[in-house]
PDB file of C-alpha atoms in Angstrom:
ATOM      1  CA  UNK G 295      24.386 -31.498   5.322  1.00 42.00           C
ATOM      2  CA  UNK G 296      25.156 -33.711   8.316  1.00 41.00           C
ATOM      3  CA  UNK G 297      21.823 -35.710   8.700  1.00 40.00           C
ATOM      4  CA  UNK G 298      22.752 -37.067  12.001  1.00 40.00           C
ATOM      5  CA  UNK G 299      21.948 -34.002  13.963  1.00 39.00           C
ATOM      6  CA  UNK G 300      18.799 -32.983  12.313  1.00 39.00           C
ATOM      7  CA  UNK G 301      17.094 -36.203  13.093  1.00 38.00           C
ATOM      8  CA  UNK G 302      17.459 -35.524  16.799  1.00 40.00           C
ATOM      9  CA  UNK G 303      16.016 -32.038  16.687  1.00 46.00           C
ATOM     10  CA  UNK G 304      13.107 -32.699  14.166  1.00 51.00           C
ATOM     11  CA  UNK G 305      11.275 -35.990  14.363  1.00 53.00           C
ATOM     12  CA  UNK G 306       8.141 -36.537  12.345  1.00 58.00           C
ATOM     13  CA  UNK G 307       7.143 -33.114  10.722  1.00 64.00           C
ATOM     14  CA  UNK G 308       5.059 -32.834   7.649  1.00 68.00           C
ATOM     15  CA  UNK G 309       3.603 -29.669   6.461  1.00 68.00           C
ATOM     16  CA  UNK G 310       2.703 -27.911   3.211  1.00 74.00           C
ATOM     17  CA  UNK G 311       2.686 -24.427   2.244  1.00 80.00           C
ATOM     18  CA  UNK G 312       0.441 -23.167  -0.566  1.00 81.00           C
ATOM     19  CA  UNK G 313       1.423 -20.738  -3.164  1.00 82.00           C
ATOM     20  CA  UNK G 314       0.888 -16.956  -1.808  1.00 87.00           C
ATOM     21  CA  UNK G 315       0.482 -18.180   1.866  1.00 89.00           C
ATOM     22  CA  UNK G 316       1.887 -16.470   4.813  1.00 90.00           C
ATOM     23  CA  UNK G 317       2.893 -19.214   7.200  1.00 89.00           C
ATOM     24  CA  UNK G 318       4.351 -18.654  10.781  1.00 90.00           C
ATOM     25  CA  UNK G 319       6.383 -20.949  12.739  1.00 88.00           C
ATOM     26  CA  UNK G 320       6.485 -20.512  16.301  1.00 86.00           C
ATOM     27  CA  UNK G 321       7.714 -22.671  19.487  1.00 78.00           C
ATOM     28  CA  UNK G 322       9.474 -22.032  22.668  1.00 69.00           C
ATOM     29  CA  UNK G 323      13.198 -21.481  22.261  1.00 66.00           C
ATOM     30  CA  UNK G 324      15.068 -24.575  21.580  1.00 66.00           C
ATOM     31  CA  UNK G 325      11.938 -26.183  20.132  1.00 66.00           C
ATOM     32  CA  UNK G 326      13.548 -26.871  16.767  1.00 66.00           C
ATOM     33  CA  UNK G 327      12.487 -23.732  14.747  1.00 66.00           C
ATOM     34  CA  UNK G 328      15.737 -22.892  13.353  1.00 65.00           C
ATOM     35  CA  UNK G 329      16.424 -26.474  12.557  1.00 66.00           C
ATOM     36  CA  UNK G 330      13.222 -26.634  10.518  1.00 67.00           C
ATOM     37  CA  UNK G 331      14.172 -23.361   8.680  1.00 65.00           C
ATOM     38  CA  UNK G 332      17.561 -25.189   7.950  1.00 63.00           C
ATOM     39  CA  UNK G 333      15.433 -28.324   6.620  1.00 62.00           C
ATOM     40  CA  UNK G 334      13.587 -26.046   4.344  1.00 63.00           C
ATOM     41  CA  UNK G 335      16.468 -23.907   3.259  1.00 58.00           C
ATOM     42  CA  UNK G 336      19.140 -26.445   2.802  1.00 52.00           C
ATOM     43  CA  UNK G 337      16.519 -28.948   2.373  1.00 49.00           C
ATOM     44  CA  UNK G 338      18.366 -31.192   4.482  1.00 47.00           C
ATOM     45  CA  UNK G 339      16.881 -34.822   4.914  1.00 46.00           C
ATOM     46  CA  UNK G 340      13.941 -35.062   7.380  1.00 48.00           C
ATOM     47  CA  UNK G 341      14.072 -38.345   9.096  1.00 49.00           C
ATOM     48  CA  UNK G 342      10.288 -38.891   8.696  1.00 54.00           C
ATOM     49  CA  UNK G 343       7.757 -36.570   7.134  1.00 62.00           C
ATOM     50  CA  UNK G 344       7.358 -34.358   4.203  1.00 65.00           C
ATOM     51  CA  UNK G 345       7.843 -30.698   3.515  1.00 68.00           C
ATOM     52  CA  UNK G 346       5.743 -29.552   0.484  1.00 69.00           C
ATOM     53  CA  UNK G 347       6.461 -26.032  -0.978  1.00 68.00           C
ATOM     54  CA  UNK G 348       4.324 -24.777  -3.729  1.00 66.00           C
ATOM     55  CA  UNK G 349       3.254 -28.337  -4.469  1.00 73.00           C
ATOM     56  CA  UNK G 350       6.835 -29.653  -4.588  1.00 72.00           C
ATOM     57  CA  UNK G 351       7.720 -32.130  -1.992  1.00 74.00           C
ATOM     58  CA  UNK G 352      11.339 -31.071  -1.281  1.00 69.00           C
ATOM     59  CA  UNK G 353      12.042 -34.047   0.923  1.00 67.00           C
ATOM     60  CA  UNK G 354      11.832 -36.233  -2.221  1.00 69.00           C
ATOM     61  CA  UNK G 355      14.241 -34.415  -4.687  1.00 67.00           C
ATOM     62  CA  UNK G 356      17.629 -35.005  -5.237  1.00 69.00           C
ATOM     63  CA  UNK G 357      20.640 -32.482  -4.606  1.00 69.00           C
ATOM     64  CA  UNK G 358      21.004 -31.097  -8.153  1.00 73.00           C
ATOM     65  CA  UNK G 359      17.219 -30.523  -8.264  1.00 72.00           C
ATOM     66  CA  UNK G 360      17.433 -28.990  -4.751  1.00 68.00           C
ATOM     67  CA  UNK G 361      20.233 -26.562  -5.889  1.00 70.00           C
ATOM     68  CA  UNK G 362      18.060 -25.481  -8.976  1.00 72.00           C
ATOM     69  CA  UNK G 363      14.791 -25.230  -6.719  1.00 70.00           C
ATOM     70  CA  UNK G 364      16.742 -23.030  -4.251  1.00 68.00           C
ATOM     71  CA  UNK G 365      18.271 -20.736  -7.006  1.00 69.00           C
ATOM     72  CA  UNK G 366      15.068 -20.331  -8.935  1.00 72.00           C
ATOM     73  CA  UNK G 367      12.461 -20.258  -5.976  1.00 72.00           C
ATOM     74  CA  UNK G 368      13.825 -19.362  -2.753  1.00 74.00           C
ATOM     75  CA  UNK G 369      14.739 -15.886  -1.348  1.00 70.00           C
ATOM     76  CA  UNK G 370      16.411 -15.855   2.323  1.00 67.00           C
ATOM     77  CA  UNK G 371      16.097 -12.252   3.582  1.00 62.00           C
ATOM     78  CA  UNK G 372      17.602 -12.281   6.770  1.00 58.00           C
ATOM     79  CA  UNK G 373      19.505 -15.333   7.399  1.00 52.00           C
ATOM     80  CA  UNK G 374      22.588 -13.852   6.372  1.00 54.00           C
ATOM     81  CA  UNK G 375      22.456 -10.266   5.344  1.00 63.00           C
ATOM     82  CA  UNK G 376      26.210  -9.407   5.466  1.00 70.00           C
ATOM     83  CA  UNK G 377      26.973  -7.270   2.386  1.00 84.00           C
ATOM     84  CA  UNK G 378      30.163  -7.912   0.416  1.00 88.00           C
ATOM     85  CA  UNK G 379      32.818  -5.373  -0.119  1.00 91.00           C
ATOM     86  CA  UNK G 380      31.556  -4.066  -3.529  1.00 95.00           C
ATOM     87  CA  UNK G 381      29.370  -1.113  -4.451  1.00 97.00           C
ATOM     88  CA  UNK G 382      25.699  -1.058  -3.233  1.00 97.00           C
ATOM     89  CA  UNK G 383      24.822  -1.649  -6.925  1.00 98.00           C
ATOM     90  CA  UNK G 384      26.776  -4.718  -7.246  1.00 96.00           C
ATOM     91  CA  UNK G 385      25.548  -5.972  -3.804  1.00 94.00           C
ATOM     92  CA  UNK G 386      21.875  -5.640  -4.959  1.00 95.00           C
ATOM     93  CA  UNK G 387      22.663  -6.954  -8.582  1.00 95.00           C
ATOM     94  CA  UNK G 388      23.652 -10.426  -6.872  1.00 91.00           C
ATOM     95  CA  UNK G 389      19.981 -11.068  -6.770  1.00 89.00           C
ATOM     96  CA  UNK G 390      19.784 -10.953 -10.739  1.00 92.00           C
ATOM     97  CA  UNK G 391      23.331 -10.479 -12.286  1.00 94.00           C
ATOM     98  CA  UNK G 392      21.777  -9.324 -15.552  1.00 96.00           C
ATOM     99  CA  UNK G 393      19.707  -6.476 -14.123  1.00 96.00           C
ATOM    100  CA  UNK G 394      20.219  -3.081 -15.568  1.00 97.00           C
ATOM    101  CA  UNK G 395      21.336   0.110 -13.515  1.00 98.00           C
ATOM    102  CA  UNK G 396      17.848   1.337 -13.825  1.00 97.00           C
ATOM    103  CA  UNK G 397      16.111  -1.718 -12.457  1.00 97.00           C
ATOM    104  CA  UNK G 398      18.534  -1.734  -9.348  1.00 98.00           C
ATOM    105  CA  UNK G 399      17.889   1.783  -8.612  1.00 98.00           C
ATOM    106  CA  UNK G 400      14.168   1.304  -8.935  1.00 97.00           C
ATOM    107  CA  UNK G 401      14.384  -1.760  -6.660  1.00 96.00           C
ATOM    108  CA  UNK G 402      16.527   0.107  -3.994  1.00 97.00           C
ATOM    109  CA  UNK G 403      13.685   2.908  -4.072  1.00 96.00           C
ATOM    110  CA  UNK G 404      10.912   0.294  -3.340  1.00 93.00           C
ATOM    111  CA  UNK G 405      13.027  -1.173  -0.667  1.00 92.00           C
ATOM    112  CA  UNK G 406      13.032   2.336   0.985  1.00 93.00           C
ATOM    113  CA  UNK G 407      16.789   2.737   0.458  1.00 95.00           C
ATOM    114  CA  UNK G 408      16.924   6.186  -0.967  1.00 96.00           C
ATOM    115  CA  UNK G 409      18.095   7.908   2.043  1.00 95.00           C
ATOM    116  CA  UNK G 410      20.989   5.521   2.235  1.00 95.00           C
ATOM    117  CA  UNK G 411      22.108   6.450  -1.355  1.00 97.00           C
ATOM    118  CA  UNK G 412      21.541  10.060  -0.597  1.00 97.00           C
ATOM    119  CA  UNK G 413      24.077   9.826   2.406  1.00 96.00           C
ATOM    120  CA  UNK G 414      27.066   9.030   0.212  1.00 96.00           C
ATOM    121  CA  UNK G 415      28.347  11.291  -2.545  1.00 95.00           C
ATOM    122  CA  UNK G 416      28.824   8.402  -4.883  1.00 96.00           C
ATOM    123  CA  UNK G 417      25.213   7.099  -4.185  1.00 97.00           C
ATOM    124  CA  UNK G 418      24.745   3.587  -5.504  1.00 98.00           C
ATOM    125  CA  UNK G 419      28.411   3.318  -6.721  1.00 98.00           C
ATOM    126  CA  UNK G 420      29.275   3.573  -3.001  1.00 97.00           C
ATOM    127  CA  UNK G 421      31.674   0.532  -1.958  1.00 96.00           C
ATOM    128  CA  UNK G 422      30.412  -1.051   1.296  1.00 93.00           C
ATOM    129  CA  UNK G 423      33.138  -1.233   3.685  1.00 89.00           C
ATOM    130  CA  UNK G 424      35.481   1.350   1.807  1.00 92.00           C
ATOM    131  CA  UNK G 425      37.116   3.933   4.070  1.00 91.00           C
ATOM    132  CA  UNK G 426      34.606   6.241   5.716  1.00 89.00           C
ATOM    133  CA  UNK G 427      31.595   4.171   4.645  1.00 93.00           C
ATOM    134  CA  UNK G 428      29.381   3.076   7.379  1.00 90.00           C
ATOM    135  CA  UNK G 429      26.264   1.305   6.909  1.00 89.00           C
ATOM    136  CA  UNK G 430      24.086   0.410   9.965  1.00 85.00           C
ATOM    137  CA  UNK G 431      22.519  -2.913  10.548  1.00 80.00           C
ATOM    138  CA  UNK G 432      18.958  -1.644   9.403  1.00 81.00           C
ATOM    139  CA  UNK G 433      20.567   0.051   6.244  1.00 88.00           C
ATOM    140  CA  UNK G 434      22.118  -3.422   5.470  1.00 87.00           C
ATOM    141  CA  UNK G 435      18.860  -5.195   5.916  1.00 84.00           C
ATOM    142  CA  UNK G 436      17.209  -2.713   3.491  1.00 89.00           C
ATOM    143  CA  UNK G 437      19.904  -3.481   0.947  1.00 91.00           C
ATOM    144  CA  UNK G 438      19.634  -7.001   1.409  1.00 87.00           C
ATOM    145  CA  UNK G 439      15.606  -6.744   1.060  1.00 87.00           C
ATOM    146  CA  UNK G 440      16.516  -4.931  -2.342  1.00 91.00           C
ATOM    147  CA  UNK G 441      18.606  -7.800  -3.457  1.00 91.00           C
ATOM    148  CA  UNK G 442      15.880 -10.324  -2.545  1.00 87.00           C
ATOM    149  CA  UNK G 443      13.312  -8.036  -4.411  1.00 90.00           C
ATOM    150  CA  UNK G 444      15.336  -8.031  -7.325  1.00 92.00           C
ATOM    151  CA  UNK G 445      15.682 -11.686  -7.380  1.00 88.00           C
ATOM    152  CA  UNK G 446      12.049 -12.005  -7.226  1.00 87.00           C
ATOM    153  CA  UNK G 447      11.899 -15.331  -5.717  1.00 81.00           C
ATOM    154  CA  UNK G 448       8.496 -17.089  -5.239  1.00 84.00           C
ATOM    155  CA  UNK G 449       9.107 -18.271  -1.785  1.00 83.00           C
ATOM    156  CA  UNK G 450      10.642 -16.055   1.066  1.00 83.00           C
ATOM    157  CA  UNK G 451      12.010 -17.549   4.198  1.00 80.00           C
ATOM    158  CA  UNK G 452      12.933 -15.318   7.064  1.00 78.00           C
ATOM    159  CA  UNK G 453      13.939 -15.551  10.665  1.00 76.00           C
ATOM    160  CA  UNK G 454      12.411 -12.835  12.486  1.00 72.00           C
ATOM    161  CA  UNK G 455      14.853 -12.676  15.282  1.00 64.00           C
ATOM    162  CA  UNK G 456      17.423 -10.839  12.978  1.00 62.00           C
ATOM    163  CA  UNK G 457      14.602  -9.275  11.014  1.00 62.00           C
ATOM    164  CA  UNK G 458      13.575  -6.204  12.890  1.00 61.00           C
ATOM    165  CA  UNK G 459      16.427  -5.957  15.388  1.00 63.00           C
ATOM    166  CA  UNK G 460      17.228  -2.287  14.534  1.00 67.00           C
ATOM    167  CA  UNK G 461      14.406   0.085  16.073  1.00 68.00           C
ATOM    168  CA  UNK G 462      15.674   3.341  14.125  1.00 69.00           C
ATOM    169  CA  UNK G 463      15.173   1.597  10.974  1.00 75.00           C
ATOM    170  CA  UNK G 464      12.089  -0.769  11.947  1.00 77.00           C
ATOM    171  CA  UNK G 465       9.294   1.273  10.205  1.00 83.00           C
ATOM    172  CA  UNK G 466      11.507   1.560   6.986  1.00 85.00           C
ATOM    173  CA  UNK G 467      12.344  -2.178   7.000  1.00 81.00           C
ATOM    174  CA  UNK G 468       8.872  -3.246   7.749  1.00 80.00           C
ATOM    175  CA  UNK G 469       7.566  -1.073   4.795  1.00 84.00           C
ATOM    176  CA  UNK G 470      10.252  -2.614   2.448  1.00 85.00           C
ATOM    177  CA  UNK G 471       9.594  -6.045   3.682  1.00 82.00           C
ATOM    178  CA  UNK G 472       5.838  -5.623   3.111  1.00 83.00           C
ATOM    179  CA  UNK G 473       6.416  -4.576  -0.416  1.00 86.00           C
ATOM    180  CA  UNK G 474       8.857  -7.458  -1.017  1.00 84.00           C
ATOM    181  CA  UNK G 475       6.373 -10.022   0.397  1.00 85.00           C
ATOM    182  CA  UNK G 476       3.500  -8.731  -1.349  1.00 86.00           C
ATOM    183  CA  UNK G 477       2.126 -11.873  -3.564  1.00 86.00           C
ATOM    184  CA  UNK G 478       4.883 -14.077  -2.384  1.00 87.00           C
ATOM    185  CA  UNK G 479       4.668 -17.291  -0.360  1.00 87.00           C
ATOM    186  CA  UNK G 480       6.230 -16.354   3.048  1.00 87.00           C
ATOM    187  CA  UNK G 481       7.637 -18.553   5.784  1.00 86.00           C
ATOM    188  CA  UNK G 482       8.481 -16.666   9.013  1.00 85.00           C
ATOM    189  CA  UNK G 483      10.102 -18.003  11.975  1.00 83.00           C
ATOM    190  CA  UNK G 484       8.481 -15.921  14.653  1.00 83.00           C
ATOM    191  CA  UNK G 485       9.787 -14.967  17.868  1.00 78.00           C
ATOM    192  CA  UNK G 486       7.317 -12.347  18.798  1.00 79.00           C
ATOM    193  CA  UNK G 487       3.740 -13.337  18.384  1.00 84.00           C
ATOM    194  CA  UNK G 488       2.536 -10.087  17.071  1.00 82.00           C
ATOM    195  CA  UNK G 489       4.416 -10.588  13.724  1.00 82.00           C
ATOM    196  CA  UNK G 490       2.486 -13.741  12.794  1.00 87.00           C
ATOM    197  CA  UNK G 491      -1.085 -12.940  14.203  1.00 89.00           C
ATOM    198  CA  UNK G 492      -2.275 -12.514  10.648  1.00 89.00           C
ATOM    199  CA  UNK G 493      -0.653 -15.424   9.189  1.00 91.00           C
ATOM    200  CA  UNK G 494      -2.758 -17.813   7.067  1.00 93.00           C
ATOM    201  CA  UNK G 495      -1.507 -20.573   9.129  1.00 92.00           C
ATOM    202  CA  UNK G 496       0.830 -20.873  12.366  1.00 93.00           C
ATOM    203  CA  UNK G 497       2.682 -23.912  13.065  1.00 90.00           C
ATOM    204  CA  UNK G 498       3.546 -24.367  16.726  1.00 89.00           C
ATOM    205  CA  UNK G 499       6.639 -26.573  17.224  1.00 85.00           C
ATOM    206  CA  UNK G 500       7.328 -28.279  20.515  1.00 82.00           C
ATOM    207  CA  UNK G 501      10.162 -30.721  21.151  1.00 78.00           C
ATOM    208  CA  UNK G 502      10.971 -31.119  17.419  1.00 74.00           C
ATOM    209  CA  UNK G 503       7.356 -31.792  16.347  1.00 79.00           C
ATOM    210  CA  UNK G 504       4.196 -29.982  15.488  1.00 83.00           C
ATOM    211  CA  UNK G 505       2.363 -29.362  18.522  1.00 85.00           C
ATOM    212  CA  UNK G 506      -0.510 -27.553  16.834  1.00 90.00           C
ATOM    213  CA  UNK G 507      -1.448 -25.688  13.641  1.00 91.00           C
ATOM    214  CA  UNK G 508      -4.221 -23.306  12.746  1.00 94.00           C
ATOM    215  CA  UNK G 509      -4.770 -19.570  12.371  1.00 95.00           C
ATOM    216  CA  UNK G 510      -4.323 -17.362  15.339  1.00 95.00           C
ATOM    217  CA  UNK G 511      -8.097 -17.373  16.343  1.00 95.00           C
ATOM    218  CA  UNK G 512      -8.127 -21.393  15.959  1.00 96.00           C
ATOM    219  CA  UNK G 513      -4.951 -21.848  18.124  1.00 95.00           C
ATOM    220  CA  UNK G 514      -6.361 -19.624  20.766  1.00 95.00           C
ATOM    221  CA  UNK G 515      -9.523 -21.609  20.961  1.00 95.00           C
ATOM    222  CA  UNK G 516      -7.533 -24.820  21.449  1.00 94.00           C
ATOM    223  CA  UNK G 517      -6.127 -23.228  24.570  1.00 91.00           C
ATOM    224  CA  UNK G 518      -2.839 -25.130  24.208  1.00 91.00           C
ATOM    225  CA  UNK G 519       0.836 -23.991  23.947  1.00 89.00           C
ATOM    226  CA  UNK G 520      -0.020 -21.212  21.715  1.00 92.00           C
ATOM    227  CA  UNK G 521      -2.724 -19.744  23.911  1.00 93.00           C
ATOM    228  CA  UNK G 522      -0.329 -19.795  26.720  1.00 91.00           C
ATOM    229  CA  UNK G 523       2.420 -18.011  24.977  1.00 88.00           C
ATOM    230  CA  UNK G 524      -0.131 -15.604  23.809  1.00 91.00           C
ATOM    231  CA  UNK G 525      -1.171 -14.777  27.397  1.00 91.00           C
ATOM    232  CA  UNK G 526       2.479 -14.409  28.537  1.00 88.00           C
ATOM    233  CA  UNK G 527       3.223 -12.117  25.459  1.00 83.00           C
ATOM    234  CA  UNK G 528       0.288  -9.744  26.421  1.00 85.00           C
ATOM    235  CA  UNK G 529       1.313  -9.741  29.992  1.00 86.00           C
ATOM    236  CA  UNK G 530       4.862  -8.791  29.069  1.00 82.00           C
ATOM    237  CA  UNK G 531       3.659  -6.041  26.667  1.00 75.00           C
ATOM    238  CA  UNK G 532       1.442  -4.536  29.134  1.00 77.00           C
ATOM    239  CA  UNK G 533       4.009  -4.502  31.865  1.00 78.00           C
ATOM    240  CA  UNK G 534       6.372  -2.697  29.451  1.00 68.00           C
ATOM    241  CA  UNK G 535       3.799  -0.169  28.699  1.00 68.00           C
ATOM    242  CA  UNK G 536       3.014   0.389  32.583  1.00 66.00           C
ATOM    243  CA  UNK G 537       6.881   0.847  33.209  1.00 64.00           C
ATOM    244  CA  UNK G 538       7.258   3.602  30.530  1.00 59.00           C
ATOM    245  CA  UNK G 539       4.592   5.666  32.292  1.00 54.00           C
ATOM    246  CA  UNK G 540       6.127   5.374  35.695  1.00 50.00           C
TER     247      UNK G 540
END
């Protein structure tokens, strides 16, 4: 991509993610979180520093290797979950073109999509976007989770802002997501702190650099930016609860 813009947003970031780890990336808005996500996902050039994923230094590999690395190892769940105008079966099969119909149906079942299929007379052969076919945002997410599950990528990357935006589907989406991420390396750009309190490591991004890193407990002890954000988050949560009772 266009390296010029990246260098401004992200300065000197080095971080490594171990296989099977759940890593949270947190920062105030405009702190460079999404740019960081783009660095990992398109594996843009980082001006200084290194990003290691499962032992591969992704800042050191060439474009052909990057394309292969992405194809084989990376699953993007919520970056872009628009579905194509084809059947639900074909949409999910994009994750693994050689998959059998049975495999796709089993994956949809695991991704909590049975109710979506039951809604349409044609079930899994329903064409998304055909006349009279309406799929909500949360339903589209679950279908995209099924696609990522079928791909069975070893590293999942997601931006939580778009991940759980549909409250009607939230429980199902979270259940589907829990099954998807089981045993996988997960990198989560978090907007709500509650989603990453259990992360193995949280990176706090500030002004394009890593301000702090550690577990939730370690970061609270450091009493820095993360602890301030946690206090604010809890105050906001308590205030909302109080408001409902009024």
